[in-house]
CSV table of C-alpha atoms and ligand atoms in Angstrom, one decimal:
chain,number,residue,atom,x,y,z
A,22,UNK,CA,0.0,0.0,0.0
A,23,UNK,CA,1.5,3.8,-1.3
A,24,UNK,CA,0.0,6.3,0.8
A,25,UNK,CA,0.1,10.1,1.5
A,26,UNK,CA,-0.3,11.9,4.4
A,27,UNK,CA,-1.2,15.4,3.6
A,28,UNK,CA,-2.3,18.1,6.9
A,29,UNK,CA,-1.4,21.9,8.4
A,30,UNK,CA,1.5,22.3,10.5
A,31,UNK,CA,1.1,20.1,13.6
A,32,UNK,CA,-2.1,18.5,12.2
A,33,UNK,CA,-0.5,15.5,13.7
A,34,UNK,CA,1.6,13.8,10.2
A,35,UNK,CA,5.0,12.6,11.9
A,36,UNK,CA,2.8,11.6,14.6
A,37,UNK,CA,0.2,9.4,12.8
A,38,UNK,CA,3.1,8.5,10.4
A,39,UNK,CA,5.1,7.0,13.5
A,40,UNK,CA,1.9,5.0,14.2
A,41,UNK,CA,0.9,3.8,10.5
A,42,UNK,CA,4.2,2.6,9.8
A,43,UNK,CA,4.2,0.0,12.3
A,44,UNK,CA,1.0,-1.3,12.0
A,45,UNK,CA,1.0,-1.5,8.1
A,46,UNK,CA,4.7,-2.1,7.8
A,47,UNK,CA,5.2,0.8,5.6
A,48,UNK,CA,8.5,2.5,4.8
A,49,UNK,CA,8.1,6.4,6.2
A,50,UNK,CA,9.5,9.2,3.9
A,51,UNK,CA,9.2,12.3,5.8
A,52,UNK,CA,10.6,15.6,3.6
A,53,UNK,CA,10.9,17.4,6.2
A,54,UNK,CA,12.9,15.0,8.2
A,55,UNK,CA,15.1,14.8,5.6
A,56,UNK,CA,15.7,18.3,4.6
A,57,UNK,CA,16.1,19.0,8.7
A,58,UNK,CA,19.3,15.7,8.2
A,59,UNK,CA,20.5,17.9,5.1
A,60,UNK,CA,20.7,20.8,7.1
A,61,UNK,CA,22.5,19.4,10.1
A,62,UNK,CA,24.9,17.6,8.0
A,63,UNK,CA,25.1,20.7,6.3
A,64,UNK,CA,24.6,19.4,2.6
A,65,UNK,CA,24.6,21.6,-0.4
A,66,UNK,CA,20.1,20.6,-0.1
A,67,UNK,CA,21.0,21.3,3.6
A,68,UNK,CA,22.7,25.0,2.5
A,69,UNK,CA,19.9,25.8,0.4
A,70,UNK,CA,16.9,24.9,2.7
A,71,UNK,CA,18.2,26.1,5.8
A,72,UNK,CA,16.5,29.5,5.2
A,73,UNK,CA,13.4,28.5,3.4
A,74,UNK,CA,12.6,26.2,6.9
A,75,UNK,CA,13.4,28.6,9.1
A,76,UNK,CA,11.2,30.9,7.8
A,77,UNK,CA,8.3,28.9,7.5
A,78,UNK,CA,8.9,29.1,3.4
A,79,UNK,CA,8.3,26.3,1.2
A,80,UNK,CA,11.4,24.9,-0.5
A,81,UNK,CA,11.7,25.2,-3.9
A,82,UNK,CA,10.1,22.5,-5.9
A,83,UNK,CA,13.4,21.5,-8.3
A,84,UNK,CA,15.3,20.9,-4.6
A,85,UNK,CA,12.1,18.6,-4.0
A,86,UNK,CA,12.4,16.9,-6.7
A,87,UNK,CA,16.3,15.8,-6.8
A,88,UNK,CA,15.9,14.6,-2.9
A,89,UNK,CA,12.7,12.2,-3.9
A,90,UNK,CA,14.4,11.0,-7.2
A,91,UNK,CA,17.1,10.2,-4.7
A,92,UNK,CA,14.8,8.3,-2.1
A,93,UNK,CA,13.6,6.3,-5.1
A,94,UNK,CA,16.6,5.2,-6.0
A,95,UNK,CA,17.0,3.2,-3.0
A,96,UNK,CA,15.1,-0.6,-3.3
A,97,UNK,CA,13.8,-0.7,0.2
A,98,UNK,CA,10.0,1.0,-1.2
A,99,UNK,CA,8.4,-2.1,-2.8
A,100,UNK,CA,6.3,-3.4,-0.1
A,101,UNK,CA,4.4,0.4,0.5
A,102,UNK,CA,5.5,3.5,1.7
A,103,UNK,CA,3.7,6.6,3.2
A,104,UNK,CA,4.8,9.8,2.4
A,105,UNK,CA,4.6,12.8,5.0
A,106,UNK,CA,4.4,15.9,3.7
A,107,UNK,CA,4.9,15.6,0.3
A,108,UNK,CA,3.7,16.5,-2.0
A,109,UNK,CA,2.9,20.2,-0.9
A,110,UNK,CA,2.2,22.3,-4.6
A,111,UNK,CA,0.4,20.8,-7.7
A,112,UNK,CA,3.9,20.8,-9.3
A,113,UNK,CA,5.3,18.7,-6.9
A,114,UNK,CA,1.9,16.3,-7.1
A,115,UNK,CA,2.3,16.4,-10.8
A,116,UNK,CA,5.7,15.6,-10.7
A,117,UNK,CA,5.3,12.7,-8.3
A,118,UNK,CA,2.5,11.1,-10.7
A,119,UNK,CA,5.4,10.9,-13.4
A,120,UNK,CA,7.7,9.4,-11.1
A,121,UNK,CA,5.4,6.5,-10.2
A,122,UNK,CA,4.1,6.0,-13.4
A,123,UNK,CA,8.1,5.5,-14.6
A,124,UNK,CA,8.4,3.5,-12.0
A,125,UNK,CA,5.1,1.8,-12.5
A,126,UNK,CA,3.7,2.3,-8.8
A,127,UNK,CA,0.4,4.1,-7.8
A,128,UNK,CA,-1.0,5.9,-5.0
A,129,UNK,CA,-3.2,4.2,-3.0
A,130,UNK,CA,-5.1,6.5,-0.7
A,131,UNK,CA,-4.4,10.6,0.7
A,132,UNK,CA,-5.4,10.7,4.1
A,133,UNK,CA,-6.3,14.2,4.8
A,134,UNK,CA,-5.5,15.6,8.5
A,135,UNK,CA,-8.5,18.3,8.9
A,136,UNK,CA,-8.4,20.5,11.6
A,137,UNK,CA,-8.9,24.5,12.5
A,138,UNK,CA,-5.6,26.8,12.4
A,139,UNK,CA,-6.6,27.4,16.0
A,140,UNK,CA,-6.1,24.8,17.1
A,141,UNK,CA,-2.8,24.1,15.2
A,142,UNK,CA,-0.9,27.4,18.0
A,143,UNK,CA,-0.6,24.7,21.2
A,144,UNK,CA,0.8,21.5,18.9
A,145,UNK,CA,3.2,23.8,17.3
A,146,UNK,CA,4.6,26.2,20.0
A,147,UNK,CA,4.1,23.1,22.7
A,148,UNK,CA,6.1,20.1,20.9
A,149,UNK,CA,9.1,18.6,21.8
A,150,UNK,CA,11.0,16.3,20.1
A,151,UNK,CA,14.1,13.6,20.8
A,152,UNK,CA,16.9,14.0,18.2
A,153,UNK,CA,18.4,11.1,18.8
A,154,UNK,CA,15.3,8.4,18.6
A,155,UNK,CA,12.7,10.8,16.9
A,156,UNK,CA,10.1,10.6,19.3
A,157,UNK,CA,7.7,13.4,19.7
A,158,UNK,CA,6.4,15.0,22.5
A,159,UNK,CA,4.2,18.3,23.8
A,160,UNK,CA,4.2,19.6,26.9
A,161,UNK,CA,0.3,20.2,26.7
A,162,UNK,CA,-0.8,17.0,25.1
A,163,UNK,CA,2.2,14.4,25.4
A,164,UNK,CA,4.5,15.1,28.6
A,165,UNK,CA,7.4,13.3,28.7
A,166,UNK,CA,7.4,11.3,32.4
A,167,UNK,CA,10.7,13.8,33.4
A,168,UNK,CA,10.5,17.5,32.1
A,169,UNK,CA,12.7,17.8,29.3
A,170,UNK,CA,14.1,14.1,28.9
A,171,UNK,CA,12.7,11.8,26.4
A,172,UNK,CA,10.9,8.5,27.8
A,173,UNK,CA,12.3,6.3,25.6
A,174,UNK,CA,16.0,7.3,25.0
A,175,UNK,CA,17.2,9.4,28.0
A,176,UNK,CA,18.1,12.0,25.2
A,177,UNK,CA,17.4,15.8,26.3
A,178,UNK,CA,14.6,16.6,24.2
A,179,UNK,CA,14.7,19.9,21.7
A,180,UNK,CA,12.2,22.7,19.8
A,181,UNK,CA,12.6,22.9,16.4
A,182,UNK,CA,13.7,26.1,15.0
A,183,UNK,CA,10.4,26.6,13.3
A,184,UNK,CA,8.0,25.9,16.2
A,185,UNK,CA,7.1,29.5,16.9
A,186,UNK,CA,4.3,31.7,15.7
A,187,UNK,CA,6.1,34.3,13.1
A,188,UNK,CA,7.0,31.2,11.1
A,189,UNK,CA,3.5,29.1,12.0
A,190,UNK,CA,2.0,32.1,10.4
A,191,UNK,CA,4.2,31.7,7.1
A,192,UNK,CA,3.4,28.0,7.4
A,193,UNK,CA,-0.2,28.3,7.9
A,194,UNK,CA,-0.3,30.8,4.8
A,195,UNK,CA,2.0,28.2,2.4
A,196,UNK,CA,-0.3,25.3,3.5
A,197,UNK,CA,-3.7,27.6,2.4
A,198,UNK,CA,-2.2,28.6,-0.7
A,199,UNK,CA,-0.2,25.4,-2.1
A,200,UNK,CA,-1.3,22.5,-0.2
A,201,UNK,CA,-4.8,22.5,0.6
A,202,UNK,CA,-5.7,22.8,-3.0
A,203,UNK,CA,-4.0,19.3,-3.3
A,204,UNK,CA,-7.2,17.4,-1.4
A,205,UNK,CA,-9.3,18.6,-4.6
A,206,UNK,CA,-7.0,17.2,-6.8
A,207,UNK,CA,-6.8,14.1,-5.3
A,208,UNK,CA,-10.3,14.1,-4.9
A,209,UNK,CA,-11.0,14.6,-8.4
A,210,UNK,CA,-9.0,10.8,-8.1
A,211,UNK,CA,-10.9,9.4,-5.6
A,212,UNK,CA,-8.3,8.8,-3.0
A,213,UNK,CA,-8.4,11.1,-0.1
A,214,UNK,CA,-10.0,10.2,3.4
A,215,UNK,CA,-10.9,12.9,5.5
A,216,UNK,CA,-10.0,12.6,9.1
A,217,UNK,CA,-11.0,15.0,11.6
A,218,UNK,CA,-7.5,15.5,13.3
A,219,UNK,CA,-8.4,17.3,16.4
A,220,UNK,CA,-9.7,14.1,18.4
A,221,UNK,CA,-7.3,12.6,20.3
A,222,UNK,CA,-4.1,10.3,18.8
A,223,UNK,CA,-6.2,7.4,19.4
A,224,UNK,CA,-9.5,8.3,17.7
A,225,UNK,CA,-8.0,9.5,14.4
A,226,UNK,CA,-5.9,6.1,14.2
A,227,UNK,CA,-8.8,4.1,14.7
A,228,UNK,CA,-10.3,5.7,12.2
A,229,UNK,CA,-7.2,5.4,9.8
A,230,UNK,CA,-6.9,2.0,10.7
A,231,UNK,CA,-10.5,0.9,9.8
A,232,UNK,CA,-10.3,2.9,6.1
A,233,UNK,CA,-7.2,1.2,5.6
A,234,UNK,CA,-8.1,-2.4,6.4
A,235,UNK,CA,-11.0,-1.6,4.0
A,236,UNK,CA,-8.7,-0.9,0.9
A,237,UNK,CA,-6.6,-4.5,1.4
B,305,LIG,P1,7.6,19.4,8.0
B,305,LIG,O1,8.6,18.8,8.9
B,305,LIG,O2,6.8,18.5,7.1
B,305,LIG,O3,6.6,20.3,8.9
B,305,LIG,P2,5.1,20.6,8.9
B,305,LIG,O4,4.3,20.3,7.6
B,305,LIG,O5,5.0,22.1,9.2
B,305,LIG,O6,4.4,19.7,9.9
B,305,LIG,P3,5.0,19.5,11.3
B,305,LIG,O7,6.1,18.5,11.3
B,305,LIG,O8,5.2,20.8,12.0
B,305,LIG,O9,3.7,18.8,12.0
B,305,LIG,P4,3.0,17.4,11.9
B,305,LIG,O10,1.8,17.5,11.1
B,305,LIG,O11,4.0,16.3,11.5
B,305,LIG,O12,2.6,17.3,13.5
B,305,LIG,P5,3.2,16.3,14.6
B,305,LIG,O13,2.7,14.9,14.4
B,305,LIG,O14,4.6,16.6,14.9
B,305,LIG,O15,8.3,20.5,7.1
B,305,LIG,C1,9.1,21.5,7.7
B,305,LIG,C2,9.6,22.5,6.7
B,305,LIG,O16,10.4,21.8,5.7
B,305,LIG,C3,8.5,23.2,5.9
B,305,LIG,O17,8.0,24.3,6.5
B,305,LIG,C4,9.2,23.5,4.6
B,305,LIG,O18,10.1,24.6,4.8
B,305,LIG,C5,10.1,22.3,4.4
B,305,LIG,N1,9.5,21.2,3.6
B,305,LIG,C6,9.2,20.0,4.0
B,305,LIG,N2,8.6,19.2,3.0
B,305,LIG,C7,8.6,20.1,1.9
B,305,LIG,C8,8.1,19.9,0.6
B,305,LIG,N3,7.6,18.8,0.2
B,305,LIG,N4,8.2,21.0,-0.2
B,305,LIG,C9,8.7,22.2,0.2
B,305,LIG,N5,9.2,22.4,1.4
B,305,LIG,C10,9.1,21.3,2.3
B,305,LIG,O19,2.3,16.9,15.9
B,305,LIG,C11,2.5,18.3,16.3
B,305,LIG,C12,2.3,18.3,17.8
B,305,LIG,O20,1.0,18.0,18.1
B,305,LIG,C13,3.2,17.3,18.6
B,305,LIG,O21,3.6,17.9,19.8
B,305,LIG,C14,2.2,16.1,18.9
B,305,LIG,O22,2.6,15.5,20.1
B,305,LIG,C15,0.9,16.9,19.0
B,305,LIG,N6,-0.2,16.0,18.4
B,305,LIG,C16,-0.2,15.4,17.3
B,305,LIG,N7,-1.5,14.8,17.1
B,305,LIG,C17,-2.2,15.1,18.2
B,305,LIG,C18,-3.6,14.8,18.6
B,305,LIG,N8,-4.4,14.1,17.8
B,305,LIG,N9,-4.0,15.4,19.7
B,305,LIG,C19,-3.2,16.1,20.5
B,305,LIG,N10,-1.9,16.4,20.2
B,305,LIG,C20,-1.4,15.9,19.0
């Protein structure tokens, strides 16, 4: 199964992601995760994203496109994979088709995470995350047992640069104007479920889950 998972900042993506993954043994591709990796390995994709992220700016869609085309060209994507956060413009979307069709894959389903910008201020400006095991946190919603220390590592846990409300506004305003217009298109192709993402971690996977077990 070939899924996306498309949602506002903090909607709840890496989080769901984390969760999907294991139950439907899926291979996660985060672009975010991996242009945060260029950046701190300080990559020549790292060099140019660094300020775009920061920002709350969408990266530009040809640096997009040469870090998937790379992620292809690994062979560990056979048995299904769930991309997070990609695609985020049509041109990206319309790119992605042509990969897959080259590569003679197909998407399976878009899960949509729906949910108010309201409610987006406390997920973003209240997460936490591990940087050494990935796990994420928010210190209204998901305390770690000891302030500041991650539960499952020890690691001290971090804020990403981003996580504030000058760049959540930028964020918010690139998901309105490039993303969201994406649900219609994969509408048009009958494959998005929408999911109301402000119900608790455990709701919105159940419903996932059921949706998903109905496709295989
Ligand atoms: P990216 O890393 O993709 O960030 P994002 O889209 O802004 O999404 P987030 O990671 O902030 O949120 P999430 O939806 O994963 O929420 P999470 O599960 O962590 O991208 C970062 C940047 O990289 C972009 O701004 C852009 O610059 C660049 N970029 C990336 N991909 C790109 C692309 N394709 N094209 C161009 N540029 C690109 O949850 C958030 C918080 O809420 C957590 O604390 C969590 O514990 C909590 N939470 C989650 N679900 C629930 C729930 N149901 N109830 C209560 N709390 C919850």
């Amino acid at each position: 199964m070939n899924l996306l998972i498309i949602g506002a900042p903090g909607a709840g993506k890496g989080t769901m992601s984390d969760i999907l993954i294991k139950n439907f043994d899926l291979v996660h591709i985060s672009t975010g995760d991996m242009l945060r990796e260029a950046v701190k390995n300080g990559t020549p994709v790292g060099k140019i994203a660094q300020g775009y992220m920061n920002a709350g700016a969408l990266v530009p869609d040809e640096v997009i496109h040469d870090i998937i085309v790379e992620r292809f060209s690994k062979d560990d994507l056979d048995n299904g994979f769930l991309f997070d956060g990609y695609p985020r413009t049509k041109a990206q979307a319309e790119d992605l088709s042509l990969i897959l069709k080259q590569l003679n894959k197909k998407i399976d389903a878009v899960i949509n995470l729906d949910i108010s910008d309201e409610d987006l201020v406390k997920r973003i400006t209240g997460r936490r995350l591990c940087p050494a095991c990935g796990e994420i946190y928010n210190i209204y919603y998901k305390k770690p047992s000891k302030e500041g220390i991650c539960d499952k590592c020890g690691a001290e846990l971090i804020q990403r640069k981003d996580d504030n409300l000058e760049s959540l506004e930028t964020r918010l305003s690139e998901y309105h104007k490039n993303t969201q217009p994406l649900i219609e298109y994969y509408e048009e192709m009958d494959l998005v479920k929408n999911t109301d993402a402000s119900k608790g971690v455990d709701v919105v996977f159940e419903e996932i889950r059921s949706f998903l077990e109905g496709l295989c």
